[in-house]
């Protein structure tokens, strides 16, 4: 922590609200995109149930968690009902079936970290990745969606942060920066930490939803309609929150000792997770605990070089929001 951790926000910050909301609105997918997704899902479903009557298809990722931008690709999970299947075999078979329909660019990528079939549907213009038995992703998608229903400021903040990360080139896991999923977790954690809090900790409440996936017990309070107005005691505007988010990651977060955990609704220590040293490729230079796979640090992609890139970008954003006369242009300037 350094001297900047208690800095006060510029006086005219609320001048930026309209700009941020405009950006948010412009990125929201239009209704007809949802319709096209359903149309493609129906087509895929027909093929899948024809071949595997017990299998089911689920949407996951940004097309289903409410944090997706317009014109995004969709992520689909094929749940086989049997955990012990040969994924490569299934994906090769699936690719064959889909090639015989008029889908384009059908490819099975069986050697990828998450093996998938990729394709493009020329009727709807949508591209899609299909993976097998990735049910934890389906469940964490529901958790993110449920959080987004509690207070609209989460979706607004996450859209601005994702848009910033994509513009600045720090949303590339293969280059050691963070996934969109990690950024949304950072936003949820941040809103849980405001005083008064804007989001509750759903995994710390009465259990109304419970599933066991790959031997992980996933449970939390999912009756979020009962939490309407939860954050209304906190009147912070989106501009204040965007400013405070970057100020936190630039100057307040303790990278040496702390892990952010939406599961606990608080910071936890690296020491208690044994995330204090490098083990294999996990360096734990920025620690973001997965809500269900708690041994999984979403920051594990970050290395010695990319942590510098990330922290410099957080500082750049914080400086622009504090001092720049025209922050909304500068903040999203291509790198
Ligand atoms: N996911 C995960 N663990 C990760 C990364 C991703 O479980 N380490 C799952 C999450 O369910 C996430 C989905 O994969 O929602 C897609 O991840 P990602 O591509 O990071 O996010 P999107 O929300 O699809 O973002 P974008 O709009 O950039 O496509
Ligand atoms: Mg995606």
PDB file of N, CA, C and O in Angstrom, residues 130-156:
ATOM      1  N   UNK A 130     -18.087 -25.230 -28.825  1.00  0.00           N
ATOM      2  CA  UNK A 130     -18.802 -26.228 -28.025  1.00  0.00           C
ATOM      3  C   UNK A 130     -17.786 -27.090 -27.270  1.00  0.00           C
ATOM      4  O   UNK A 130     -16.888 -27.671 -27.878  1.00  0.00           O
ATOM      5  N   UNK A 131     -17.905 -27.152 -25.948  1.00  0.00           N
ATOM      6  CA  UNK A 131     -17.035 -28.015 -25.160  1.00  0.00           C
ATOM      7  C   UNK A 131     -17.869 -29.142 -24.556  1.00  0.00           C
ATOM      8  O   UNK A 131     -19.097 -29.133 -24.672  1.00  0.00           O
ATOM      9  N   UNK A 132     -17.207 -30.105 -23.916  1.00  0.00           N
ATOM     10  CA  UNK A 132     -17.918 -31.260 -23.360  1.00  0.00           C
ATOM     11  C   UNK A 132     -17.767 -31.292 -21.837  1.00  0.00           C
ATOM     12  O   UNK A 132     -16.657 -31.116 -21.313  1.00  0.00           O
ATOM     13  N   UNK A 133     -18.892 -31.520 -21.142  1.00  0.00           N
ATOM     14  CA  UNK A 133     -18.890 -31.750 -19.691  1.00  0.00           C
ATOM     15  C   UNK A 133     -18.139 -30.709 -18.876  1.00  0.00           C
ATOM     16  O   UNK A 133     -17.401 -31.040 -17.954  1.00  0.00           O
ATOM     17  N   UNK A 134     -18.368 -29.448 -19.207  1.00  0.00           N
ATOM     18  CA  UNK A 134     -17.728 -28.380 -18.439  1.00  0.00           C
ATOM     19  C   UNK A 134     -18.796 -27.733 -17.555  1.00  0.00           C
ATOM     20  O   UNK A 134     -19.108 -26.557 -17.678  1.00  0.00           O
ATOM     21  N   UNK A 135     -19.372 -28.552 -16.637  1.00  0.00           N
ATOM     22  CA  UNK A 135     -20.547 -28.082 -15.895  1.00  0.00           C
ATOM     23  C   UNK A 135     -20.214 -27.030 -14.839  1.00  0.00           C
ATOM     24  O   UNK A 135     -21.076 -26.251 -14.461  1.00  0.00           O
ATOM     25  N   UNK A 136     -18.953 -26.992 -14.373  1.00  0.00           N
ATOM     26  CA  UNK A 136     -18.606 -25.927 -13.430  1.00  0.00           C
ATOM     27  C   UNK A 136     -18.744 -24.555 -14.094  1.00  0.00           C
ATOM     28  O   UNK A 136     -19.180 -23.591 -13.463  1.00  0.00           O
ATOM     29  N   UNK A 137     -18.426 -24.488 -15.374  1.00  0.00           N
ATOM     30  CA  UNK A 137     -18.585 -23.215 -16.088  1.00  0.00           C
ATOM     31  C   UNK A 137     -20.058 -22.842 -16.214  1.00  0.00           C
ATOM     32  O   UNK A 137     -20.421 -21.665 -16.116  1.00  0.00           O
ATOM     33  N   UNK A 138     -20.912 -23.857 -16.395  1.00  0.00           N
ATOM     34  CA  UNK A 138     -22.353 -23.583 -16.483  1.00  0.00           C
ATOM     35  C   UNK A 138     -22.863 -23.043 -15.141  1.00  0.00           C
ATOM     36  O   UNK A 138     -23.644 -22.092 -15.086  1.00  0.00           O
ATOM     37  N   UNK A 139     -22.364 -23.621 -14.049  1.00  0.00           N
ATOM     38  CA  UNK A 139     -22.822 -23.195 -12.720  1.00  0.00           C
ATOM     39  C   UNK A 139     -22.244 -21.820 -12.344  1.00  0.00           C
ATOM     40  O   UNK A 139     -22.947 -20.967 -11.798  1.00  0.00           O
ATOM     41  N   UNK A 140     -20.974 -21.567 -12.680  1.00  0.00           N
ATOM     42  CA  UNK A 140     -20.462 -20.223 -12.347  1.00  0.00           C
ATOM     43  C   UNK A 140     -21.092 -19.143 -13.231  1.00  0.00           C
ATOM     44  O   UNK A 140     -21.189 -17.982 -12.833  1.00  0.00           O
ATOM     45  N   UNK A 141     -21.552 -19.542 -14.420  1.00  0.00           N
ATOM     46  CA  UNK A 141     -22.311 -18.614 -15.272  1.00  0.00           C
ATOM     47  C   UNK A 141     -23.610 -18.197 -14.578  1.00  0.00           C
ATOM     48  O   UNK A 141     -23.978 -17.024 -14.565  1.00  0.00           O
ATOM     49  N   UNK A 142     -24.296 -19.174 -13.975  1.00  0.00           N
ATOM     50  CA  UNK A 142     -25.540 -18.855 -13.238  1.00  0.00           C
ATOM     51  C   UNK A 142     -25.249 -17.938 -12.045  1.00  0.00           C
ATOM     52  O   UNK A 142     -26.001 -16.992 -11.789  1.00  0.00           O
ATOM     53  N   UNK A 143     -24.133 -18.189 -11.343  1.00  0.00           N
ATOM     54  CA  UNK A 143     -23.789 -17.343 -10.191  1.00  0.00           C
ATOM     55  C   UNK A 143     -23.588 -15.879 -10.630  1.00  0.00           C
ATOM     56  O   UNK A 143     -24.103 -14.949 -10.012  1.00  0.00           O
ATOM     57  N   UNK A 144     -22.845 -15.687 -11.723  1.00  0.00           N
ATOM     58  CA  UNK A 144     -22.607 -14.330 -12.215  1.00  0.00           C
ATOM     59  C   UNK A 144     -23.912 -13.669 -12.654  1.00  0.00           C
ATOM     60  O   UNK A 144     -24.167 -12.496 -12.362  1.00  0.00           O
ATOM     61  N   UNK A 145     -24.748 -14.439 -13.348  1.00  0.00           N
ATOM     62  CA  UNK A 145     -26.046 -13.908 -13.780  1.00  0.00           C
ATOM     63  C   UNK A 145     -26.874 -13.493 -12.564  1.00  0.00           C
ATOM     64  O   UNK A 145     -27.476 -12.416 -12.547  1.00  0.00           O
ATOM     65  N   UNK A 146     -26.906 -14.333 -11.532  1.00  0.00           N
ATOM     66  CA  UNK A 146     -27.679 -14.008 -10.336  1.00  0.00           C
ATOM     67  C   UNK A 146     -27.151 -12.732  -9.667  1.00  0.00           C
ATOM     68  O   UNK A 146     -27.924 -11.867  -9.266  1.00  0.00           O
ATOM     69  N   UNK A 147     -25.827 -12.592  -9.567  1.00  0.00           N
ATOM     70  CA  UNK A 147     -25.278 -11.345  -9.009  1.00  0.00           C
ATOM     71  C   UNK A 147     -25.709 -10.127  -9.839  1.00  0.00           C
ATOM     72  O   UNK A 147     -26.009  -9.071  -9.289  1.00  0.00           O
ATOM     73  N   UNK A 148     -25.748 -10.295 -11.156  1.00  0.00           N
ATOM     74  CA  UNK A 148     -26.061  -9.129 -12.006  1.00  0.00           C
ATOM     75  C   UNK A 148     -27.490  -8.645 -11.811  1.00  0.00           C
ATOM     76  O   UNK A 148     -27.823  -7.506 -12.135  1.00  0.00           O
ATOM     77  N   UNK A 149     -28.372  -9.517 -11.279  1.00  0.00           N
ATOM     78  CA  UNK A 149     -29.778  -9.134 -11.102  1.00  0.00           C
ATOM     79  C   UNK A 149     -29.995  -8.318  -9.828  1.00  0.00           C
ATOM     80  O   UNK A 149     -31.061  -7.768  -9.613  1.00  0.00           O
ATOM     81  N   UNK A 150     -28.994  -8.255  -8.947  1.00  0.00           N
ATOM     82  CA  UNK A 150     -29.189  -7.609  -7.644  1.00  0.00           C
ATOM     83  C   UNK A 150     -29.061  -6.090  -7.742  1.00  0.00           C
ATOM     84  O   UNK A 150     -29.850  -5.355  -7.177  1.00  0.00           O
ATOM     85  N   UNK A 151     -28.073  -5.626  -8.483  1.00  0.00           N
ATOM     86  CA  UNK A 151     -27.876  -4.175  -8.616  1.00  0.00           C
ATOM     87  C   UNK A 151     -27.291  -3.893  -9.996  1.00  0.00           C
ATOM     88  O   UNK A 151     -26.260  -4.468 -10.359  1.00  0.00           O
ATOM     89  N   UNK A 152     -27.950  -3.023 -10.740  1.00  0.00           N
ATOM     90  CA  UNK A 152     -27.567  -2.767 -12.136  1.00  0.00           C
ATOM     91  C   UNK A 152     -26.144  -2.205 -12.234  1.00  0.00           C
ATOM     92  O   UNK A 152     -25.479  -2.330 -13.271  1.00  0.00           O
ATOM     93  N   UNK A 153     -25.638  -1.626 -11.128  1.00  0.00           N
ATOM     94  CA  UNK A 153     -24.288  -1.049 -11.184  1.00  0.00           C
ATOM     95  C   UNK A 153     -23.214  -2.098 -11.416  1.00  0.00           C
ATOM     96  O   UNK A 153     -22.146  -1.796 -11.940  1.00  0.00           O
ATOM     97  N   UNK A 154     -23.497  -3.363 -11.063  1.00  0.00           N
ATOM     98  CA  UNK A 154     -22.516  -4.418 -11.366  1.00  0.00           C
ATOM     99  C   UNK A 154     -22.352  -4.566 -12.875  1.00  0.00           C
ATOM    100  O   UNK A 154     -21.231  -4.589 -13.386  1.00  0.00           O
ATOM    101  N   UNK A 155     -23.471  -4.675 -13.581  1.00  0.00           N
ATOM    102  CA  UNK A 155     -23.369  -4.867 -15.027  1.00  0.00           C
ATOM    103  C   UNK A 155     -22.711  -3.638 -15.678  1.00  0.00           C
ATOM    104  O   UNK A 155     -21.854  -3.773 -16.555  1.00  0.00           O
ATOM    105  N   UNK A 156     -23.086  -2.449 -15.200  1.00  0.00           N
ATOM    106  CA  UNK A 156     -22.505  -1.219 -15.761  1.00  0.00           C
ATOM    107  C   UNK A 156     -20.996  -1.168 -15.523  1.00  0.00           C
ATOM    108  O   UNK A 156     -20.219  -0.922 -16.449  1.00  0.00           O
TER     109      UNK A 156
END
